[in-house]
Amino acid sequence: MPSVRGLPAWTAVLLTVAISLTGVAIDSLSGELGGAFTVAFFAGSVLAVLTVSRRALFVAGVQPPIIMAVLVPLVYVIAGVGGGSGLFTRTQIISIALPLATRFPLMVTTTVVVVALALIRAYVLEPRTSRPTPRTHRSAPAHARS
């Protein structure tokens, strides 16, 4: 819709994180990140790229891998997965990194879809109309004219 400008860049991140955390909360009942997180992360990322302004499309396009790389390990650290006596033992690192590695296909798929939607929005649906028209001849500047 041409009359609607879209949301600023920071709301793209906030929207994706909020919707993803909703999926985390739903999946916390089962104790493992599952289908609710997967759907929420994908839907939040797509919704963010569809609702932001043209100026914020870059942020919406690059955010899925960053949010995934921060959110998934953070959830497992908070949940205390691989708990032990030391801080970040080998077991804890593996217990935190493995869920991130298993969600790599989700991250790649979401990123590809979001970047494709951002490119479609940027170059097909909302092309720039303020491009300067090329001049066929140049006139002399005002100070050089006699």
Short mmCIF file of C-alpha atoms in Angstrom, two decimals:
data_model
loop_
_atom_site.label_atom_id
_atom_site.label_comp_id
_atom_site.label_asym_id
_atom_site.label_seq_id
_atom_site.Cartn_x
_atom_site.Cartn_y
_atom_site.Cartn_z
CA MET A 1 0.00 0.00 0.00
CA PRO A 2 1.61 3.25 -1.07
CA SER A 3 -0.02 5.30 1.69
CA VAL A 4 1.52 3.18 4.47
CA ARG A 5 5.20 3.90 5.05
CA GLY A 6 6.13 0.82 7.07
CA LEU A 7 7.79 0.21 10.39
CA PRO A 8 11.30 1.40 11.31
CA ALA A 9 14.29 -0.96 11.30
CA TRP A 10 14.42 -1.58 15.05
CA THR A 11 10.86 -2.89 15.01
CA ALA A 12 11.84 -5.58 12.51
CA VAL A 13 14.25 -7.00 15.06
CA LEU A 14 11.82 -6.51 17.94
CA LEU A 15 8.97 -8.15 16.01
CA THR A 16 11.03 -11.21 15.07
CA VAL A 17 12.42 -11.64 18.58
CA ALA A 18 9.01 -11.21 20.22
CA ILE A 19 7.30 -13.73 17.96
CA SER A 20 10.22 -16.17 18.31
CA LEU A 21 10.13 -15.87 22.10
CA THR A 22 6.43 -16.68 21.96
CA GLY A 23 7.37 -19.92 20.20
CA VAL A 24 10.03 -20.55 22.85
CA ALA A 25 7.44 -20.03 25.59
CA ILE A 26 5.04 -22.49 23.95
CA ASP A 27 7.81 -25.05 23.48
CA SER A 28 9.02 -24.59 27.06
CA LEU A 29 6.08 -26.73 28.15
CA SER A 30 7.71 -29.70 26.43
CA GLY A 31 11.25 -28.77 27.49
CA GLU A 32 12.69 -28.70 23.97
CA LEU A 33 12.59 -26.19 21.12
CA GLY A 34 10.32 -27.75 18.56
CA GLY A 35 7.59 -26.94 16.10
CA ALA A 36 6.23 -23.84 17.80
CA PHE A 37 9.65 -22.17 17.76
CA THR A 38 10.24 -23.18 14.15
CA VAL A 39 6.93 -21.74 12.97
CA ALA A 40 7.26 -18.63 15.14
CA PHE A 41 10.81 -17.87 13.98
CA PHE A 42 9.92 -18.28 10.30
CA ALA A 43 6.65 -16.34 10.61
CA GLY A 44 8.25 -13.56 12.64
CA SER A 45 11.06 -13.10 10.12
CA VAL A 46 8.67 -13.07 7.15
CA LEU A 47 6.26 -10.72 8.91
CA ALA A 48 9.12 -8.37 9.74
CA VAL A 49 10.31 -8.11 6.13
CA LEU A 50 6.74 -7.53 4.93
CA THR A 51 5.93 -4.76 7.42
CA VAL A 52 9.09 -2.63 7.53
CA SER A 53 9.70 0.44 5.43
CA ARG A 54 11.76 0.22 2.28
CA ARG A 55 14.65 1.85 4.12
CA ALA A 56 14.68 -0.97 6.71
CA LEU A 57 14.66 -3.90 4.28
CA PHE A 58 18.38 -4.57 4.77
CA VAL A 59 17.96 -4.99 8.52
CA ALA A 60 14.98 -7.28 8.05
CA GLY A 61 16.92 -9.31 5.49
CA VAL A 62 20.04 -9.94 7.52
CA GLN A 63 18.45 -10.48 10.92
CA PRO A 64 17.39 -14.18 10.79
CA PRO A 65 20.87 -15.73 11.17
CA ILE A 66 21.88 -13.21 13.81
CA ILE A 67 18.76 -13.72 15.88
CA MET A 68 19.04 -17.50 15.55
CA ALA A 69 22.72 -17.45 16.55
CA VAL A 70 21.93 -15.45 19.69
CA LEU A 71 18.51 -16.77 20.68
CA VAL A 72 18.98 -20.55 20.50
CA PRO A 73 22.16 -20.73 22.64
CA LEU A 74 20.70 -18.17 25.05
CA VAL A 75 17.58 -20.29 25.55
CA TYR A 76 19.68 -23.38 26.26
CA VAL A 77 21.97 -21.49 28.66
CA ILE A 78 18.98 -20.12 30.56
CA ALA A 79 17.38 -23.57 30.63
CA GLY A 80 20.57 -24.96 32.17
CA VAL A 81 21.17 -27.63 29.53
CA GLY A 82 24.38 -29.58 30.10
CA GLY A 83 24.72 -28.24 33.61
CA GLY A 84 27.92 -29.04 35.38
CA SER A 85 30.31 -27.71 37.94
CA GLY A 86 32.32 -25.33 35.76
CA LEU A 87 31.41 -22.42 33.57
CA PHE A 88 31.17 -23.51 29.93
CA THR A 89 32.70 -26.94 30.14
CA ARG A 90 33.10 -29.04 27.01
CA THR A 91 29.81 -30.80 27.72
CA GLN A 92 27.97 -27.50 28.11
CA ILE A 93 29.43 -26.10 24.90
CA ILE A 94 28.38 -29.19 22.95
CA SER A 95 24.94 -29.17 24.60
CA ILE A 96 24.48 -25.54 23.52
CA ALA A 97 26.06 -25.74 20.05
CA LEU A 98 24.27 -28.91 18.93
CA PRO A 99 20.76 -27.39 18.96
CA LEU A 100 22.06 -24.44 16.95
CA ALA A 101 23.67 -26.77 14.42
CA THR A 102 20.49 -28.83 14.06
CA ARG A 103 18.52 -25.65 13.32
CA PHE A 104 20.91 -24.59 10.54
CA PRO A 105 18.50 -25.67 7.76
CA LEU A 106 15.75 -23.55 9.36
CA MET A 107 18.10 -20.57 9.53
CA VAL A 108 19.21 -20.94 5.90
CA THR A 109 15.67 -21.46 4.60
CA THR A 110 14.34 -18.50 6.54
CA THR A 111 17.20 -16.27 5.41
CA VAL A 112 16.75 -17.20 1.73
CA VAL A 113 12.99 -16.59 1.86
CA VAL A 114 13.38 -13.29 3.72
CA VAL A 115 16.10 -11.99 1.38
CA ALA A 116 14.02 -13.00 -1.65
CA LEU A 117 10.99 -11.15 -0.24
CA ALA A 118 13.16 -8.11 0.52
CA LEU A 119 14.53 -8.07 -3.04
CA ILE A 120 11.05 -8.46 -4.50
CA ARG A 121 9.81 -5.59 -2.35
CA ALA A 122 12.77 -3.39 -3.16
CA TYR A 123 12.98 -3.84 -6.92
CA VAL A 124 9.60 -5.09 -8.12
CA LEU A 125 6.84 -3.90 -5.80
CA GLU A 126 8.38 -0.61 -4.67
CA PRO A 127 10.76 0.58 -7.39
CA ARG A 128 12.42 3.93 -6.84
CA THR A 129 10.72 6.64 -8.83
CA SER A 130 13.02 9.46 -7.81
CA ARG A 131 15.84 8.56 -10.18
CA PRO A 132 17.21 11.59 -11.98
CA THR A 133 16.41 11.84 -15.65
CA PRO A 134 19.49 11.89 -17.87
CA ARG A 135 20.21 15.18 -19.59
CA THR A 136 20.95 15.18 -23.26
CA HIS A 137 22.94 18.40 -23.16
CA ARG A 138 24.56 20.35 -20.43
CA SER A 139 24.22 24.06 -20.13
CA ALA A 140 26.97 26.16 -18.71
CA PRO A 141 26.76 26.97 -15.01
CA ALA A 142 25.16 30.29 -14.10
CA HIS A 143 28.45 31.91 -13.18
CA ALA A 144 30.04 30.97 -16.53
CA ARG A 145 27.26 32.35 -18.73
CA SER A 146 27.79 35.75 -20.35
#
